[in-house]
Amino acid sequence: MSKIAIIGATGRAGSQLLAEALRRGHQVTAIARGATSLAAQPGQRNLAVDLHDTPALTAALAGHAVVISSARFDGVPPQAIIGATLAADVPRLLVVGGAASLLLPDGTRLFDSPQFPAAYRAEAAGGIAFLDALRAQTALDWSFLSPSALFDGQQRTGRFRLGQEQLLSDAAGQSHISFPDFAIAMLDELERPAHSRQRFTVGY
């Protein structure tokens, strides 16, 4: 059992990470601006924190073994979360990444594809910047888990594949992963570290 802080615990990914962590018996601090709206559960503490308030976020993270960040990238600079994690002396940071930096079969990034939706470019660019900031880190044990291109759905199957830099697709050519199955992969990494200071990906 670990003491975990989950940033962005009210979001679609964060809420599934919270549920999966509690299912496995971890003690979890759920951090989000609207965290007080979360129902009280055994093993769960809710903290309403503005991610731009570095002292408040640092105080909220202190005393945890691991931080999982599922915060949106657009509008929150990487250093806001990385800096607070370091200042709180938390040794490990797991990040819900994006798919945009994953590589297509021709070696180019999904982000650079002509088909990449313009509406997602700002958020995707923020995710790429976060990954770059992590790769420049030497004092933090981090992992960045990129979902597949379509990150949606509530089906919990427990059946998926892991990869490294390449975008994963299923036999039908679809690249997708549900929120619950992503959460399983992330908590597996938390409990059995296999991608220290690496980005990896999950898909069907």
Short mmCIF file of C-alpha atoms in Angstrom, two decimals:
data_model
loop_
_atom_site.label_atom_id
_atom_site.label_comp_id
_atom_site.label_asym_id
_atom_site.label_seq_id
_atom_site.Cartn_x
_atom_site.Cartn_y
_atom_site.Cartn_z
CA MET A 1 0.00 0.00 0.00
CA SER A 2 1.32 3.43 -0.99
CA LYS A 3 0.33 6.96 -0.10
CA ILE A 4 -0.56 8.55 -3.44
CA ALA A 5 -1.49 12.09 -4.46
CA ILE A 6 -3.57 12.32 -7.63
CA ILE A 7 -3.61 15.75 -9.29
CA GLY A 8 -6.68 16.30 -11.43
CA ALA A 9 -8.67 13.64 -9.61
CA THR A 10 -12.04 14.99 -10.77
CA GLY A 11 -11.30 14.58 -14.49
CA ARG A 12 -12.27 11.64 -16.68
CA ALA A 13 -8.83 10.02 -16.41
CA GLY A 14 -8.21 11.19 -12.86
CA SER A 15 -11.47 9.80 -11.51
CA GLN A 16 -10.63 6.36 -12.91
CA LEU A 17 -7.11 6.53 -11.46
CA LEU A 18 -8.65 7.40 -8.11
CA ALA A 19 -11.07 4.48 -8.32
CA GLU A 20 -8.35 2.02 -9.34
CA ALA A 21 -5.98 3.16 -6.60
CA LEU A 22 -8.67 2.81 -3.94
CA ARG A 23 -9.68 -0.58 -5.37
CA ARG A 24 -6.10 -1.74 -4.76
CA GLY A 25 -6.05 -0.49 -1.18
CA HIS A 26 -3.84 2.58 -1.53
CA GLN A 27 -4.27 5.73 0.53
CA VAL A 28 -5.10 8.55 -1.87
CA THR A 29 -5.20 12.32 -1.66
CA ALA A 30 -7.48 13.57 -4.44
CA ILE A 31 -6.29 17.02 -5.56
CA ALA A 32 -8.29 19.30 -7.85
CA ARG A 33 -9.79 22.76 -7.78
CA GLY A 34 -13.20 21.11 -7.35
CA ALA A 35 -12.07 18.25 -5.11
CA THR A 36 -14.58 19.14 -2.41
CA SER A 37 -17.32 17.88 -4.75
CA LEU A 38 -15.96 14.33 -4.52
CA ALA A 39 -17.76 11.87 -2.28
CA ALA A 40 -15.91 10.76 0.84
CA GLN A 41 -14.59 7.20 0.66
CA PRO A 42 -12.41 5.09 2.95
CA GLY A 43 -8.74 5.72 2.24
CA GLN A 44 -9.46 8.97 0.37
CA ARG A 45 -8.76 12.58 1.35
CA ASN A 46 -9.95 15.46 -0.84
CA LEU A 47 -8.02 18.72 -1.20
CA ALA A 48 -9.10 21.71 -3.27
CA VAL A 49 -5.89 23.25 -4.67
CA ASP A 50 -5.14 25.75 -7.43
CA LEU A 51 -2.26 24.22 -9.44
CA HIS A 52 -0.80 27.68 -10.03
CA ASP A 53 -0.41 28.17 -6.26
CA THR A 54 2.99 26.52 -5.84
CA PRO A 55 3.19 26.74 -2.03
CA ALA A 56 -0.30 25.26 -1.65
CA LEU A 57 0.40 22.46 -4.13
CA THR A 58 3.76 21.70 -2.51
CA ALA A 59 2.08 21.44 0.89
CA ALA A 60 -0.62 19.16 -0.53
CA LEU A 61 1.97 16.81 -2.07
CA ALA A 62 4.26 16.60 0.95
CA GLY A 63 4.36 13.24 2.69
CA HIS A 64 3.30 11.14 -0.31
CA ALA A 65 5.34 8.35 -1.89
CA VAL A 66 4.09 9.00 -5.42
CA VAL A 67 2.35 11.79 -7.32
CA ILE A 68 0.15 10.97 -10.31
CA SER A 69 -0.67 13.98 -12.46
CA SER A 70 -3.71 13.81 -14.70
CA ALA A 71 -4.02 17.58 -15.03
CA ARG A 72 -4.67 19.16 -18.41
CA PHE A 73 -1.51 20.47 -20.04
CA ASP A 74 -2.95 23.59 -21.65
CA GLY A 75 -2.59 26.48 -19.23
CA VAL A 76 -0.53 24.67 -16.58
CA PRO A 77 3.24 24.93 -17.17
CA PRO A 78 5.21 21.72 -16.58
CA GLN A 79 7.27 23.35 -13.85
CA ALA A 80 4.14 24.03 -11.78
CA ILE A 81 3.76 20.29 -11.16
CA ILE A 82 7.37 19.16 -11.49
CA GLY A 83 8.61 21.96 -9.24
CA ALA A 84 6.01 21.31 -6.55
CA THR A 85 6.76 17.58 -6.60
CA LEU A 86 10.48 18.25 -6.13
CA ALA A 87 9.87 20.90 -3.46
CA ALA A 88 7.66 18.46 -1.55
CA ASP A 89 10.43 15.84 -1.63
CA VAL A 90 8.22 13.30 -3.37
CA PRO A 91 10.61 11.01 -5.24
CA ARG A 92 8.31 9.75 -7.97
CA LEU A 93 5.99 11.39 -10.50
CA LEU A 94 3.71 9.50 -12.90
CA VAL A 95 2.06 11.55 -15.63
CA VAL A 96 -1.04 10.93 -17.72
CA GLY A 97 0.49 11.87 -21.06
CA GLY A 98 -0.84 12.54 -24.51
CA ALA A 99 -0.64 10.59 -27.75
CA ALA A 100 0.57 13.48 -29.91
CA SER A 101 4.27 12.80 -29.39
CA LEU A 102 3.95 9.12 -30.32
CA LEU A 103 5.44 8.01 -33.62
CA LEU A 104 3.56 6.81 -36.68
CA PRO A 105 4.90 3.92 -38.83
CA ASP A 106 6.82 6.39 -41.02
CA GLY A 107 8.68 7.77 -37.98
CA THR A 108 6.86 11.11 -37.81
CA ARG A 109 4.92 12.24 -34.77
CA LEU A 110 1.15 11.99 -34.64
CA PHE A 111 1.21 15.71 -33.78
CA ASP A 112 2.79 16.50 -37.16
CA SER A 113 0.22 14.56 -39.16
CA PRO A 114 -1.99 16.68 -41.47
CA GLN A 115 -4.98 14.89 -39.96
CA PHE A 116 -4.21 15.97 -36.39
CA PRO A 117 -7.28 17.95 -35.17
CA ALA A 118 -6.60 21.68 -34.84
CA ALA A 119 -8.86 21.85 -31.78
CA TYR A 120 -6.45 19.65 -29.80
CA ARG A 121 -3.17 21.28 -30.84
CA ALA A 122 -2.76 23.55 -27.80
CA GLU A 123 -3.35 20.71 -25.32
CA ALA A 124 -1.14 18.36 -27.35
CA ALA A 125 1.68 20.90 -27.55
CA GLY A 126 1.49 21.27 -23.77
CA GLY A 127 1.87 17.51 -23.38
CA ILE A 128 4.93 17.48 -25.62
CA ALA A 129 6.45 20.31 -23.57
CA PHE A 130 5.77 18.38 -20.35
CA LEU A 131 7.50 15.28 -21.70
CA ASP A 132 10.48 17.38 -22.80
CA ALA A 133 10.68 18.91 -19.32
CA LEU A 134 10.66 15.48 -17.71
CA ARG A 135 13.40 14.23 -20.00
CA ALA A 136 15.56 17.13 -18.82
CA GLN A 137 15.05 16.09 -15.18
CA THR A 138 17.81 14.30 -13.27
CA ALA A 139 16.48 14.55 -9.70
CA LEU A 140 13.08 12.90 -10.21
CA ASP A 141 12.01 9.33 -10.92
CA TRP A 142 9.28 9.89 -13.52
CA SER A 143 7.15 7.92 -15.98
CA PHE A 144 4.94 9.39 -18.72
CA LEU A 145 2.15 7.08 -19.91
CA SER A 146 0.72 8.08 -23.30
CA PRO A 147 -2.75 6.80 -24.17
CA SER A 148 -3.66 5.69 -27.66
CA ALA A 149 -5.03 8.22 -30.17
CA LEU A 150 -8.62 7.71 -28.99
CA PHE A 151 -8.71 7.99 -25.20
CA ASP A 152 -12.31 7.38 -24.24
CA GLY A 153 -14.82 4.86 -22.94
CA GLN A 154 -15.64 3.28 -19.59
CA GLN A 155 -15.07 -0.41 -20.34
CA ARG A 156 -12.70 -2.12 -17.90
CA THR A 157 -11.28 -5.21 -19.60
CA GLY A 158 -7.79 -5.54 -18.12
CA ARG A 159 -6.60 -6.63 -21.57
CA PHE A 160 -4.27 -4.25 -23.39
CA ARG A 161 -0.75 -3.92 -24.76
CA LEU A 162 2.12 -1.71 -23.70
CA GLY A 163 4.56 -0.03 -26.06
CA GLN A 164 7.29 2.59 -26.04
CA GLU A 165 7.48 5.33 -28.69
CA GLN A 166 5.22 3.93 -31.42
CA LEU A 167 1.49 4.60 -31.55
CA LEU A 168 -0.34 1.31 -30.92
CA SER A 169 -3.21 0.14 -33.14
CA ASP A 170 -5.39 -2.96 -32.97
CA ALA A 171 -5.96 -5.52 -35.72
CA ALA A 172 -8.58 -3.27 -37.31
CA GLY A 173 -6.18 -0.35 -37.43
CA GLN A 174 -7.86 1.52 -34.56
CA SER A 175 -5.75 3.21 -31.88
CA HIS A 176 -7.74 3.40 -28.67
CA ILE A 177 -7.81 2.77 -24.91
CA SER A 178 -10.53 3.24 -22.30
CA PHE A 179 -10.10 5.30 -19.13
CA PRO A 180 -10.41 2.29 -16.76
CA ASP A 181 -7.88 0.19 -18.69
CA PHE A 182 -5.48 3.14 -18.82
CA ALA A 183 -5.84 3.40 -15.04
CA ILE A 184 -4.98 -0.28 -14.65
CA ALA A 185 -1.80 0.21 -16.68
CA MET A 186 -0.82 3.26 -14.63
CA LEU A 187 -1.39 1.58 -11.27
CA ASP A 188 0.49 -1.49 -12.50
CA GLU A 189 3.44 0.82 -13.19
CA LEU A 190 3.10 2.40 -9.77
CA GLU A 191 3.15 -0.98 -8.03
CA ARG A 192 5.71 -2.69 -10.28
CA PRO A 193 7.95 0.00 -11.81
CA ALA A 194 9.18 -0.94 -15.27
CA HIS A 195 9.51 2.41 -17.05
CA SER A 196 11.61 4.62 -14.80
CA ARG A 197 12.50 7.90 -16.54
CA GLN A 198 10.73 6.70 -19.68
CA ARG A 199 7.67 7.40 -21.73
CA PHE A 200 5.54 4.37 -22.59
CA THR A 201 2.12 3.85 -24.12
CA VAL A 202 -0.93 1.64 -23.73
CA GLY A 203 -3.52 0.49 -26.24
CA TYR A 204 -5.55 -2.45 -27.49
#
